[in-house]
């Protein structure tokens, strides 16, 4: 690189190195720059994904909380007839899982469709790896279970007498 810079200075008639009117970049510098850009984009994408997961989780939790609120009488009746708190908990966690499964399946299908459409429109070749798809699906399920557990715990701890009065 130093020999190339000296040759360029000679050809450009430059005597002081601080006045170079050119830059010399090696392939390793380009690779380092590309790696840095890739790391930044990965962090940005991870941030967007984290925000999306949080928003999705809050959406599931709100939907489940509304379900618990609307079914207070049913919960009280089940508990009065002998249902244990664990039974109520399992019911609402199962609902959260089913909502998450549906959302995960729709998300995977929309992602595949968007990939195929982008590939066809832009003329890019895309490869769908099953690993990241499975990881994304499992994460969506996990988010649903975690955020759906809060309303499920609330429903399971309800006092049957107070819940029956709500009607």
Tab-separated table of C-alpha atoms in Angstrom:
chain	number	residue	atom	x	y	z
A	1	UNK	CA	0.000	0.000	0.000
A	2	UNK	CA	2.853	2.393	0.829
A	3	UNK	CA	4.552	1.712	-2.494
A	4	UNK	CA	1.278	2.363	-4.318
A	5	UNK	CA	0.791	5.654	-2.430
A	6	UNK	CA	4.346	6.742	-3.287
A	7	UNK	CA	3.774	5.906	-6.949
A	8	UNK	CA	0.482	7.831	-7.014
A	9	UNK	CA	2.119	10.887	-5.355
A	10	UNK	CA	4.841	10.809	-7.962
A	11	UNK	CA	2.353	10.550	-10.838
A	12	UNK	CA	0.211	13.351	-9.365
A	13	UNK	CA	3.224	15.537	-8.645
A	14	UNK	CA	2.544	15.700	-4.897
A	15	UNK	CA	5.474	16.262	-2.550
A	16	UNK	CA	3.660	16.587	0.822
A	17	UNK	CA	1.668	13.521	1.998
A	18	UNK	CA	-0.969	15.682	3.736
A	19	UNK	CA	-2.125	16.992	0.343
A	20	UNK	CA	-3.000	13.651	-1.274
A	21	UNK	CA	-5.815	14.015	-3.814
A	22	UNK	CA	-6.494	10.286	-3.780
A	23	UNK	CA	-7.128	7.457	-1.342
A	24	UNK	CA	-5.816	3.932	-1.397
A	25	UNK	CA	-8.090	1.281	0.033
A	26	UNK	CA	-7.213	-2.355	0.398
A	27	UNK	CA	-9.612	-5.234	0.105
A	28	UNK	CA	-9.250	-6.012	3.810
A	29	UNK	CA	-10.371	-2.455	4.646
A	30	UNK	CA	-13.452	-2.925	2.450
A	31	UNK	CA	-14.205	-6.240	4.146
A	32	UNK	CA	-13.863	-4.587	7.573
A	33	UNK	CA	-16.193	-1.760	6.520
A	34	UNK	CA	-18.716	-4.234	5.139
A	35	UNK	CA	-18.557	-6.229	8.380
A	36	UNK	CA	-19.164	-3.092	10.426
A	37	UNK	CA	-22.171	-2.129	8.294
A	38	UNK	CA	-23.527	-5.670	8.572
A	39	UNK	CA	-23.191	-5.617	12.373
A	40	UNK	CA	-25.013	-2.275	12.550
A	41	UNK	CA	-27.845	-3.520	10.345
A	42	UNK	CA	-28.114	-6.710	12.416
A	43	UNK	CA	-28.437	-4.678	15.623
A	44	UNK	CA	-31.029	-2.425	14.002
A	45	UNK	CA	-33.035	-5.416	12.788
A	46	UNK	CA	-32.820	-7.045	16.229
A	47	UNK	CA	-34.147	-3.835	17.784
A	48	UNK	CA	-37.085	-3.722	15.377
A	49	UNK	CA	-37.803	-7.400	16.069
A	50	UNK	CA	-37.701	-6.831	19.845
A	51	UNK	CA	-40.137	-3.937	19.582
A	52	UNK	CA	-42.416	-6.033	17.363
A	53	UNK	CA	-42.372	-8.890	19.867
A	54	UNK	CA	-43.155	-6.516	22.717
A	55	UNK	CA	-46.057	-4.931	20.836
A	56	UNK	CA	-47.391	-8.357	19.841
A	57	UNK	CA	-47.108	-9.565	23.423
A	58	UNK	CA	-48.966	-6.545	24.743
A	59	UNK	CA	-51.671	-7.126	22.122
A	60	UNK	CA	-52.101	-10.731	23.227
A	61	UNK	CA	-52.154	-9.705	26.876
A	62	UNK	CA	-54.802	-7.035	26.259
A	63	UNK	CA	-56.957	-9.453	24.301
A	64	UNK	CA	-56.676	-12.056	27.040
A	65	UNK	CA	-57.428	-9.486	29.764
A	66	UNK	CA	-60.592	-8.468	27.927
A	67	UNK	CA	-61.524	-12.158	27.666
A	68	UNK	CA	-61.029	-12.622	31.407
A	69	UNK	CA	-63.093	-9.497	32.129
A	70	UNK	CA	-65.942	-10.596	29.863
A	71	UNK	CA	-65.952	-14.129	31.280
A	72	UNK	CA	-65.765	-13.254	34.955
A	73	UNK	CA	-69.133	-14.869	35.660
A	74	UNK	CA	-68.101	-18.051	33.828
A	75	UNK	CA	-64.890	-18.217	35.850
A	76	UNK	CA	-66.802	-17.722	39.103
A	77	UNK	CA	-69.333	-20.386	38.130
A	78	UNK	CA	-66.627	-22.902	37.234
A	79	UNK	CA	-64.827	-22.256	40.522
A	80	UNK	CA	-68.107	-22.523	42.467
A	81	UNK	CA	-68.768	-25.885	40.801
A	82	UNK	CA	-65.383	-27.232	41.864
A	83	UNK	CA	-62.864	-26.095	39.258
A	84	UNK	CA	-59.454	-25.521	40.774
A	85	UNK	CA	-57.362	-22.452	40.123
A	86	UNK	CA	-55.033	-24.662	38.110
A	87	UNK	CA	-57.931	-25.642	35.795
A	88	UNK	CA	-58.733	-21.985	35.115
A	89	UNK	CA	-55.040	-21.235	34.596
A	90	UNK	CA	-54.687	-24.094	32.097
A	91	UNK	CA	-57.779	-22.916	30.208
A	92	UNK	CA	-56.504	-19.383	29.714
A	93	UNK	CA	-52.912	-20.418	28.978
A	94	UNK	CA	-54.284	-22.835	26.348
A	95	UNK	CA	-56.184	-19.925	24.812
A	96	UNK	CA	-53.023	-17.808	24.788
A	97	UNK	CA	-51.142	-20.659	23.125
A	98	UNK	CA	-53.822	-21.057	20.467
A	99	UNK	CA	-53.782	-17.318	19.717
A	100	UNK	CA	-49.979	-17.418	19.515
A	101	UNK	CA	-50.028	-20.489	17.274
A	102	UNK	CA	-52.441	-18.813	14.900
A	103	UNK	CA	-50.408	-15.599	14.899
A	104	UNK	CA	-47.165	-17.518	14.391
A	105	UNK	CA	-48.572	-19.535	11.491
A	106	UNK	CA	-49.959	-16.393	9.853
A	107	UNK	CA	-46.640	-14.613	10.396
A	108	UNK	CA	-44.656	-17.439	8.807
A	109	UNK	CA	-47.051	-17.640	5.846
A	110	UNK	CA	-46.977	-13.852	5.334
A	111	UNK	CA	-43.178	-13.858	5.600
A	112	UNK	CA	-42.846	-16.596	2.994
A	113	UNK	CA	-45.334	-14.835	0.716
A	114	UNK	CA	-43.512	-11.501	1.092
A	115	UNK	CA	-40.208	-13.219	0.328
A	116	UNK	CA	-41.614	-14.855	-2.812
A	117	UNK	CA	-43.264	-11.630	-4.001
A	118	UNK	CA	-40.115	-9.580	-3.390
A	119	UNK	CA	-38.071	-12.221	-5.167
A	120	UNK	CA	-40.387	-12.189	-8.193
A	121	UNK	CA	-40.701	-8.390	-8.409
A	122	UNK	CA	-37.040	-7.534	-7.806
A	123	UNK	CA	-35.661	-10.556	-9.632
A	124	UNK	CA	-33.664	-11.689	-6.619
A	125	UNK	CA	-33.005	-15.279	-5.765
A	126	UNK	CA	-34.122	-15.990	-2.212
A	127	UNK	CA	-33.425	-19.012	-0.070
A	128	UNK	CA	-35.760	-19.885	2.772
A	129	UNK	CA	-33.867	-21.636	5.530
A	130	UNK	CA	-36.093	-23.620	7.908
A	131	UNK	CA	-33.963	-22.813	10.985
A	132	UNK	CA	-34.770	-19.087	11.264
A	133	UNK	CA	-38.421	-19.762	10.406
A	134	UNK	CA	-38.688	-22.293	13.243
A	135	UNK	CA	-36.894	-19.942	15.661
A	136	UNK	CA	-39.266	-17.086	14.759
A	137	UNK	CA	-42.283	-19.356	15.205
A	138	UNK	CA	-41.066	-20.609	18.594
A	139	UNK	CA	-40.413	-17.025	19.724
A	140	UNK	CA	-43.946	-15.999	18.753
A	141	UNK	CA	-45.288	-18.936	20.745
A	142	UNK	CA	-43.085	-18.061	23.711
A	143	UNK	CA	-44.210	-14.422	23.658
A	144	UNK	CA	-47.843	-15.545	23.620
A	145	UNK	CA	-47.331	-17.867	26.569
A	146	UNK	CA	-45.428	-15.295	28.627
A	147	UNK	CA	-47.823	-12.412	27.979
A	148	UNK	CA	-50.891	-14.665	28.126
A	149	UNK	CA	-49.903	-15.997	31.538
A	150	UNK	CA	-50.558	-12.668	33.251
A	151	UNK	CA	-54.302	-12.661	32.466
A	152	UNK	CA	-54.432	-16.410	33.155
A	153	UNK	CA	-53.017	-15.870	36.659
A	154	UNK	CA	-55.530	-13.081	37.202
A	155	UNK	CA	-58.392	-15.383	36.201
A	156	UNK	CA	-57.093	-18.267	38.318
A	157	UNK	CA	-56.891	-16.123	41.464
A	158	UNK	CA	-60.424	-14.775	41.156
A	159	UNK	CA	-62.695	-15.195	44.139
A	160	UNK	CA	-65.752	-17.195	42.982
A	161	UNK	CA	-68.200	-15.227	45.132
A	162	UNK	CA	-66.930	-11.860	43.847
A	163	UNK	CA	-66.895	-13.167	40.262
A	164	UNK	CA	-70.515	-14.376	40.512
A	165	UNK	CA	-71.603	-10.962	41.820
A	166	UNK	CA	-70.186	-9.285	38.690
A	167	UNK	CA	-73.081	-10.416	36.541
